[in-house]
mmCIF file of C-alpha atoms in Angstrom:
data_model
loop_
_atom_site.group_PDB
_atom_site.id
_atom_site.type_symbol
_atom_site.label_atom_id
_atom_site.label_comp_id
_atom_site.label_asym_id
_atom_site.label_seq_id
_atom_site.Cartn_x
_atom_site.Cartn_y
_atom_site.Cartn_z
ATOM 1 C CA MET A 1 13.337 -22.739 1.436
ATOM 2 C CA ARG A 2 10.997 -25.663 2.132
ATOM 3 C CA ARG A 3 7.602 -26.855 0.916
ATOM 4 C CA ASP A 4 5.157 -29.141 2.748
ATOM 5 C CA SER A 5 2.440 -31.451 1.447
ATOM 6 C CA SER A 6 -0.232 -28.719 1.583
ATOM 7 C CA GLY A 7 1.651 -26.577 -0.917
ATOM 8 C CA ARG A 8 2.888 -24.178 1.750
ATOM 9 C CA THR A 9 6.362 -22.821 1.021
ATOM 10 C CA GLU A 10 8.583 -21.054 3.565
ATOM 11 C CA ARG A 11 11.702 -18.930 3.411
ATOM 12 C CA PHE A 12 13.827 -17.405 6.164
ATOM 13 C CA LEU A 13 14.253 -13.606 6.033
ATOM 14 C CA ARG A 14 17.699 -12.659 7.271
ATOM 15 C CA THR A 15 17.056 -8.948 7.844
ATOM 16 C CA THR A 16 14.249 -9.432 10.380
ATOM 17 C CA GLY A 17 14.905 -13.040 11.398
ATOM 18 C CA GLN A 18 11.324 -14.028 10.548
ATOM 19 C CA HIS A 19 9.907 -16.659 8.235
ATOM 20 C CA ALA A 20 7.825 -15.795 5.178
ATOM 21 C CA ALA A 21 5.315 -18.341 3.904
ATOM 22 C CA VAL A 22 3.157 -18.617 0.795
ATOM 23 C CA GLU A 23 0.252 -21.051 0.844
ATOM 24 C CA PRO A 24 -2.795 -21.643 -1.355
ATOM 25 C CA ASP A 25 -6.066 -19.976 -0.380
ATOM 26 C CA ALA A 26 -8.328 -22.924 0.373
ATOM 27 C CA PHE A 27 -11.439 -20.978 -0.650
ATOM 28 C CA THR A 28 -10.410 -19.264 -3.905
ATOM 29 C CA ALA A 29 -8.834 -21.175 -6.769
ATOM 30 C CA GLY A 30 -5.667 -19.564 -8.101
ATOM 31 C CA SER A 31 -5.189 -17.447 -4.983
ATOM 32 C CA TYR A 32 -2.404 -17.444 -2.389
ATOM 33 C CA VAL A 33 -1.707 -15.877 0.992
ATOM 34 C CA LEU A 34 1.638 -14.439 2.066
ATOM 35 C CA SER A 35 2.369 -14.569 5.797
ATOM 36 C CA ILE A 36 5.335 -13.078 7.623
ATOM 37 C CA GLY A 37 6.150 -14.138 11.148
ATOM 38 C CA GLY A 38 2.904 -16.093 11.271
ATOM 39 C CA ALA A 39 0.702 -13.091 10.449
ATOM 40 C CA GLU A 40 -1.181 -12.891 7.164
ATOM 41 C CA GLN A 41 0.262 -9.992 5.182
ATOM 42 C CA SER A 42 -1.006 -10.165 1.601
ATOM 43 C CA HIS A 43 -3.440 -12.011 -0.633
ATOM 44 C CA VAL A 44 -2.863 -12.530 -4.362
ATOM 45 C CA ASN A 45 -5.215 -13.893 -7.000
ATOM 46 C CA LEU A 46 -2.899 -15.029 -9.798
ATOM 47 C CA ALA A 47 -5.857 -15.912 -12.011
ATOM 48 C CA GLN A 48 -7.569 -12.529 -11.557
ATOM 49 C CA PRO A 49 -4.968 -9.920 -10.490
ATOM 50 C CA ALA A 50 -7.495 -7.092 -10.850
ATOM 51 C CA GLU A 51 -9.465 -8.621 -7.957
ATOM 52 C CA ILE A 52 -8.260 -7.525 -4.507
ATOM 53 C CA PHE A 53 -9.309 -9.518 -1.448
ATOM 54 C CA TYR A 54 -8.141 -7.446 1.541
ATOM 55 C CA GLU A 55 -10.398 -4.484 2.246
ATOM 56 C CA TYR A 56 -7.675 -1.925 2.933
ATOM 57 C CA LEU A 57 -5.936 -2.772 -0.344
ATOM 58 C CA ARG A 58 -9.221 -2.441 -2.215
ATOM 59 C CA ARG A 59 -9.606 1.037 -0.749
ATOM 60 C CA ILE A 60 -6.103 1.949 -1.927
ATOM 61 C CA GLY A 61 -6.993 0.603 -5.366
ATOM 62 C CA HIS A 62 -10.045 2.864 -5.472
ATOM 63 C CA VAL A 63 -7.910 5.918 -4.663
ATOM 64 C CA VAL A 64 -5.514 4.928 -7.457
ATOM 65 C CA ASP A 65 -8.505 4.682 -9.812
ATOM 66 C CA LEU A 66 -9.539 8.250 -9.006
ATOM 67 C CA ALA A 67 -6.000 9.597 -9.242
ATOM 68 C CA ALA A 68 -5.277 7.911 -12.568
ATOM 69 C CA PRO A 69 -8.169 6.584 -14.692
ATOM 70 C CA ALA A 70 -8.023 2.903 -15.647
ATOM 71 C CA GLY A 71 -6.709 2.090 -19.080
ATOM 72 C CA GLN A 72 -3.989 4.749 -19.002
ATOM 73 C CA ALA A 73 -0.444 3.633 -18.267
ATOM 74 C CA ILE A 74 1.012 5.344 -15.212
ATOM 75 C CA ARG A 75 4.209 5.515 -13.171
ATOM 76 C CA ALA A 76 3.798 4.064 -9.680
ATOM 77 C CA LEU A 77 6.158 3.804 -6.720
ATOM 78 C CA HIS A 78 5.448 1.181 -4.048
ATOM 79 C CA LEU A 79 7.250 1.714 -0.745
ATOM 80 C CA GLY A 80 6.850 -1.666 0.920
ATOM 81 C CA ALA A 81 6.359 -4.480 -1.567
ATOM 82 C CA GLY A 82 4.654 -7.354 0.267
ATOM 83 C CA ALA A 83 3.230 -9.752 -2.302
ATOM 84 C CA LEU A 84 2.974 -6.911 -4.864
ATOM 85 C CA THR A 85 -0.831 -7.090 -4.850
ATOM 86 C CA LEU A 86 -1.226 -3.469 -5.926
ATOM 87 C CA ALA A 87 1.508 -3.697 -8.540
ATOM 88 C CA ARG A 88 -0.411 -6.616 -10.048
ATOM 89 C CA TYR A 89 -3.640 -4.607 -9.905
ATOM 90 C CA ILE A 90 -2.083 -1.627 -11.677
ATOM 91 C CA GLN A 91 -0.638 -3.833 -14.422
ATOM 92 C CA ALA A 92 -3.993 -5.582 -14.920
ATOM 93 C CA THR A 93 -5.957 -2.327 -15.109
ATOM 94 C CA ARG A 94 -3.291 -0.132 -16.733
ATOM 95 C CA PRO A 95 -1.087 -2.258 -19.008
ATOM 96 C CA GLY A 96 2.217 -0.658 -19.875
ATOM 97 C CA SER A 97 2.597 1.092 -16.538
ATOM 98 C CA VAL A 98 6.117 1.572 -15.223
ATOM 99 C CA GLN A 99 6.406 0.591 -11.567
ATOM 100 C CA TYR A 100 9.073 0.578 -8.873
ATOM 101 C CA ALA A 101 8.897 -1.531 -5.711
ATOM 102 C CA VAL A 102 11.082 -0.741 -2.702
ATOM 103 C CA GLU A 103 11.555 -3.516 -0.170
ATOM 104 C CA LEU A 104 13.986 -3.778 2.736
ATOM 105 C CA GLU A 105 14.032 -7.598 2.655
ATOM 106 C CA ARG A 106 15.823 -8.868 -0.460
ATOM 107 C CA GLU A 107 14.850 -12.457 0.355
ATOM 108 C CA LEU A 108 11.168 -11.493 0.590
ATOM 109 C CA LEU A 109 11.019 -9.922 -2.852
ATOM 110 C CA ASP A 110 12.935 -12.821 -4.413
ATOM 111 C CA PHE A 111 10.664 -15.314 -2.641
ATOM 112 C CA VAL A 112 7.459 -13.578 -3.732
ATOM 113 C CA LEU A 113 8.515 -13.268 -7.366
ATOM 114 C CA GLN A 114 9.561 -16.914 -7.456
ATOM 115 C CA GLN A 115 6.394 -18.270 -5.861
ATOM 116 C CA LEU A 116 3.894 -15.745 -7.249
ATOM 117 C CA PRO A 117 5.005 -14.590 -10.721
ATOM 118 C CA LEU A 118 3.865 -11.185 -11.927
ATOM 119 C CA PRO A 119 1.387 -10.853 -14.811
ATOM 120 C CA GLU A 120 2.999 -11.090 -18.216
ATOM 121 C CA GLY A 121 4.287 -7.746 -19.435
ATOM 122 C CA THR A 122 4.681 -6.181 -15.980
ATOM 123 C CA ASP A 123 7.397 -3.503 -16.021
ATOM 124 C CA LEU A 124 8.551 -3.621 -12.389
ATOM 125 C CA HIS A 125 11.893 -2.318 -11.150
ATOM 126 C CA GLN A 126 13.126 -3.701 -7.838
ATOM 127 C CA VAL A 127 14.875 -1.488 -5.304
ATOM 128 C CA ILE A 128 16.275 -3.210 -2.221
ATOM 129 C CA GLY A 129 16.779 -0.957 0.789
ATOM 130 C CA ASP A 130 15.231 1.554 3.155
ATOM 131 C CA ALA A 131 12.248 3.499 1.805
ATOM 132 C CA ARG A 132 13.652 6.926 2.679
ATOM 133 C CA ASP A 133 17.052 6.116 1.206
ATOM 134 C CA ALA A 134 15.329 4.919 -1.947
ATOM 135 C CA LEU A 135 13.508 8.230 -2.367
ATOM 136 C CA ALA A 136 16.833 10.044 -2.395
ATOM 137 C CA GLY A 137 17.913 7.754 -5.224
ATOM 138 C CA PHE A 138 15.206 9.123 -7.495
ATOM 139 C CA GLY A 139 16.870 12.525 -7.362
ATOM 140 C CA GLY A 140 13.740 14.536 -6.735
ATOM 141 C CA ASP A 141 12.541 13.957 -10.302
ATOM 142 C CA PRO A 142 8.744 14.584 -10.238
ATOM 143 C CA ALA A 143 7.743 11.502 -12.151
ATOM 144 C CA PHE A 144 5.222 9.350 -10.277
ATOM 145 C CA ASP A 145 1.446 9.486 -10.646
ATOM 146 C CA VAL A 146 1.019 7.601 -7.372
ATOM 147 C CA VAL A 147 3.337 6.890 -4.477
ATOM 148 C CA ILE A 148 1.967 4.166 -2.187
ATOM 149 C CA LEU A 149 3.430 3.691 1.294
ATOM 150 C CA ASP A 150 2.498 0.401 2.968
ATOM 151 C CA ILE A 151 4.998 -0.043 5.781
ATOM 152 C CA PHE A 152 3.366 1.191 8.984
ATOM 153 C CA SER A 153 2.089 -1.162 11.660
ATOM 154 C CA GLY A 154 1.124 0.559 14.888
ATOM 155 C CA PRO A 155 3.842 1.510 17.365
ATOM 156 C CA GLU A 156 6.491 -0.258 15.260
ATOM 157 C CA ALA A 157 6.428 2.493 12.617
ATOM 158 C CA PRO A 158 10.001 3.633 11.850
ATOM 159 C CA ALA A 159 10.444 7.190 13.124
ATOM 160 C CA HIS A 160 12.500 8.369 10.138
ATOM 161 C CA ILE A 161 9.586 7.514 7.835
ATOM 162 C CA ALA A 162 6.646 8.467 10.068
ATOM 163 C CA CYS A 163 7.402 12.183 9.849
ATOM 164 C CA ALA A 164 6.798 15.289 7.766
ATOM 165 C CA GLY A 165 10.371 15.234 6.451
ATOM 166 C CA PHE A 166 9.788 11.886 4.791
ATOM 167 C CA TYR A 167 6.511 13.032 3.252
ATOM 168 C CA ARG A 168 8.217 16.140 1.911
ATOM 169 C CA GLU A 169 10.718 13.924 0.112
ATOM 170 C CA ALA A 170 7.917 11.691 -1.172
ATOM 171 C CA ARG A 171 6.048 14.687 -2.559
ATOM 172 C CA ALA A 172 9.208 15.705 -4.421
ATOM 173 C CA VAL A 173 8.970 12.590 -6.622
ATOM 174 C CA LEU A 174 5.278 13.072 -7.455
ATOM 175 C CA SER A 175 4.163 14.525 -10.772
ATOM 176 C CA PRO A 176 2.158 17.786 -10.438
ATOM 177 C CA ASP A 177 -1.063 15.737 -10.492
ATOM 178 C CA GLY A 178 0.348 12.878 -8.423
ATOM 179 C CA VAL A 179 -1.240 11.509 -5.236
ATOM 180 C CA LEU A 180 0.498 10.207 -2.119
ATOM 181 C CA ILE A 181 -1.327 7.233 -0.556
ATOM 182 C CA VAL A 182 -0.428 5.919 2.904
ATOM 183 C CA ASN A 183 -1.773 2.813 4.611
ATOM 184 C CA VAL A 184 -1.627 3.174 8.392
ATOM 185 C CA GLY A 185 -2.211 0.050 10.447
ATOM 186 C CA ASP A 186 -2.923 1.171 13.995
ATOM 187 C CA GLU A 187 -4.052 0.133 17.436
ATOM 188 C CA PRO A 188 -7.096 1.414 19.391
ATOM 189 C CA GLY A 189 -6.715 5.114 20.101
ATOM 190 C CA LEU A 190 -5.269 5.721 16.621
ATOM 191 C CA THR A 191 -2.127 7.415 17.952
ATOM 192 C CA LEU A 192 -0.155 6.692 14.787
ATOM 193 C CA VAL A 193 -2.993 7.707 12.475
ATOM 194 C CA ARG A 194 -3.333 11.045 14.259
ATOM 195 C CA SER A 195 0.383 11.751 14.031
ATOM 196 C CA GLN A 196 0.489 10.843 10.338
ATOM 197 C CA VAL A 197 -2.498 13.034 9.472
ATOM 198 C CA ALA A 198 -0.720 15.936 11.167
ATOM 199 C CA ALA A 199 2.577 15.170 9.384
ATOM 200 C CA LEU A 200 0.905 14.877 5.984
ATOM 201 C CA ARG A 201 -0.969 18.130 6.513
ATOM 202 C CA GLU A 202 2.358 19.899 7.003
ATOM 203 C CA VAL A 203 3.425 18.858 3.516
ATOM 204 C CA MET A 204 0.434 18.181 1.256
ATOM 205 C CA PRO A 205 -2.072 20.893 0.338
ATOM 206 C CA ASP A 206 -4.942 18.601 1.330
ATOM 207 C CA VAL A 207 -5.410 15.252 3.041
ATOM 208 C CA ALA A 208 -8.295 12.797 3.357
ATOM 209 C CA ALA A 209 -8.774 9.595 5.359
ATOM 210 C CA PHE A 210 -10.730 6.566 4.091
ATOM 211 C CA ALA A 211 -11.637 3.498 6.128
ATOM 212 C CA GLU A 212 -14.323 1.192 7.428
ATOM 213 C CA SER A 213 -16.677 3.545 9.257
ATOM 214 C CA GLY A 214 -16.141 2.047 12.702
ATOM 215 C CA MET A 215 -12.374 2.581 12.545
ATOM 216 C CA PHE A 216 -12.691 6.299 13.207
ATOM 217 C CA ALA A 217 -14.121 5.646 16.671
ATOM 218 C CA GLY A 218 -10.686 4.371 17.670
ATOM 219 C CA ARG A 219 -12.015 1.363 19.570
ATOM 220 C CA HIS A 220 -10.325 -1.461 17.658
ATOM 221 C CA PRO A 221 -7.202 -2.057 15.579
ATOM 222 C CA GLY A 222 -7.275 -1.832 11.812
ATOM 223 C CA ASN A 223 -6.239 0.141 8.761
ATOM 224 C CA ILE A 224 -6.940 3.695 7.700
ATOM 225 C CA ILE A 225 -5.930 4.951 4.261
ATOM 226 C CA LEU A 226 -4.597 8.500 4.054
ATOM 227 C CA ALA A 227 -4.433 10.298 0.707
ATOM 228 C CA GLY A 228 -2.507 13.508 0.173
ATOM 229 C CA THR A 229 -3.329 15.631 -2.861
ATOM 230 C CA GLN A 230 -1.588 18.660 -4.338
ATOM 231 C CA TRP A 231 -4.887 20.474 -4.788
ATOM 232 C CA PRO A 232 -8.069 20.792 -2.696
ATOM 233 C CA TRP A 233 -9.569 17.375 -2.028
ATOM 234 C CA PRO A 234 -12.524 16.940 -4.457
ATOM 235 C CA ALA A 235 -15.848 16.371 -2.714
ATOM 236 C CA ALA A 236 -16.781 14.114 -5.627
ATOM 237 C CA TRP A 237 -13.928 11.793 -4.649
ATOM 238 C CA SER A 238 -15.426 11.327 -1.191
ATOM 239 C CA THR A 239 -18.769 10.444 -2.728
ATOM 240 C CA GLU A 240 -17.187 8.017 -5.192
ATOM 241 C CA LEU A 241 -15.002 6.274 -2.621
ATOM 242 C CA THR A 242 -17.926 5.846 -0.244
ATOM 243 C CA ALA A 243 -20.034 4.379 -3.038
ATOM 244 C CA ARG A 244 -17.317 1.940 -4.146
ATOM 245 C CA GLY A 245 -16.881 0.446 -0.707
ATOM 246 C CA PRO A 246 -16.104 -1.880 0.903
ATOM 247 C CA HIS A 247 -19.168 -1.043 2.956
ATOM 248 C CA PRO A 248 -19.656 0.603 5.325
ATOM 249 C CA GLY A 249 -16.956 3.132 4.494
ATOM 250 C CA THR A 250 -16.355 6.731 5.494
ATOM 251 C CA VAL A 251 -14.147 9.467 4.047
ATOM 252 C CA LEU A 252 -13.018 12.329 6.289
ATOM 253 C CA ALA A 253 -11.628 15.480 4.695
ATOM 254 C CA GLY A 254 -11.411 19.186 5.510
ATOM 255 C CA VAL A 255 -12.820 20.140 8.891
ATOM 256 C CA ASP A 256 -14.223 16.615 9.312
ATOM 257 C CA LEU A 257 -10.650 15.338 9.465
ATOM 258 C CA ASP A 258 -9.798 17.646 12.363
ATOM 259 C CA GLN A 259 -11.191 15.027 14.760
ATOM 260 C CA LEU A 260 -8.093 12.940 14.045
ATOM 261 C CA THR A 261 -5.659 15.716 14.936
ATOM 262 C CA GLY A 262 -7.363 17.067 18.008
#
């Protein structure tokens, strides 16, 4: 691990052979950016962990808010840890929550926790390993109010996770009122998004997609948030998510979502 004069700290990740770096955000005091392989991956505001900078993470946070009202402690499972931005958000808005973070890169999780400490009182359990293997370790106990998957990145999505079988196993660890939230980073054409909507629809009783409005045209790369519920998707949730932003935002559900599956 090495640190330069700007405050940037780097660590080599043995599993992928890439370098992770944490450096101060020059525009927001108390904030830091995590990069992996030279690409910005996460943003953390240590001073205000309830504030989320990246738009796609803010959208996930809004879905969490609808699934589990703020102020009530929940159980959350994060598949893909990053800088633990959402774990910090859940602790800040729902103190006492019990959270699990699954990360393939042991060095990454150690590095993040060393450089960017979690809010005081955070109850976070670390699981090092593959996301699908980790699900099996929970024994199918329906315990989690939210399961958040943030691993996918376009054509590099691991096939054993980007499938209905994986989502079936993820649903098995949800509580009866739990919600499965999936961030899909995709390229123009939205090939991965379309396949994941279809896979989720095989498993979850209802599915919705939430993103910046222009993303659904499939003309540029970006992130689309998929949410699987174990009951019919509430129309009021679409209205609320659209109102919360970031703007402009669109929610597709029901027959409107068919455009993403052909």
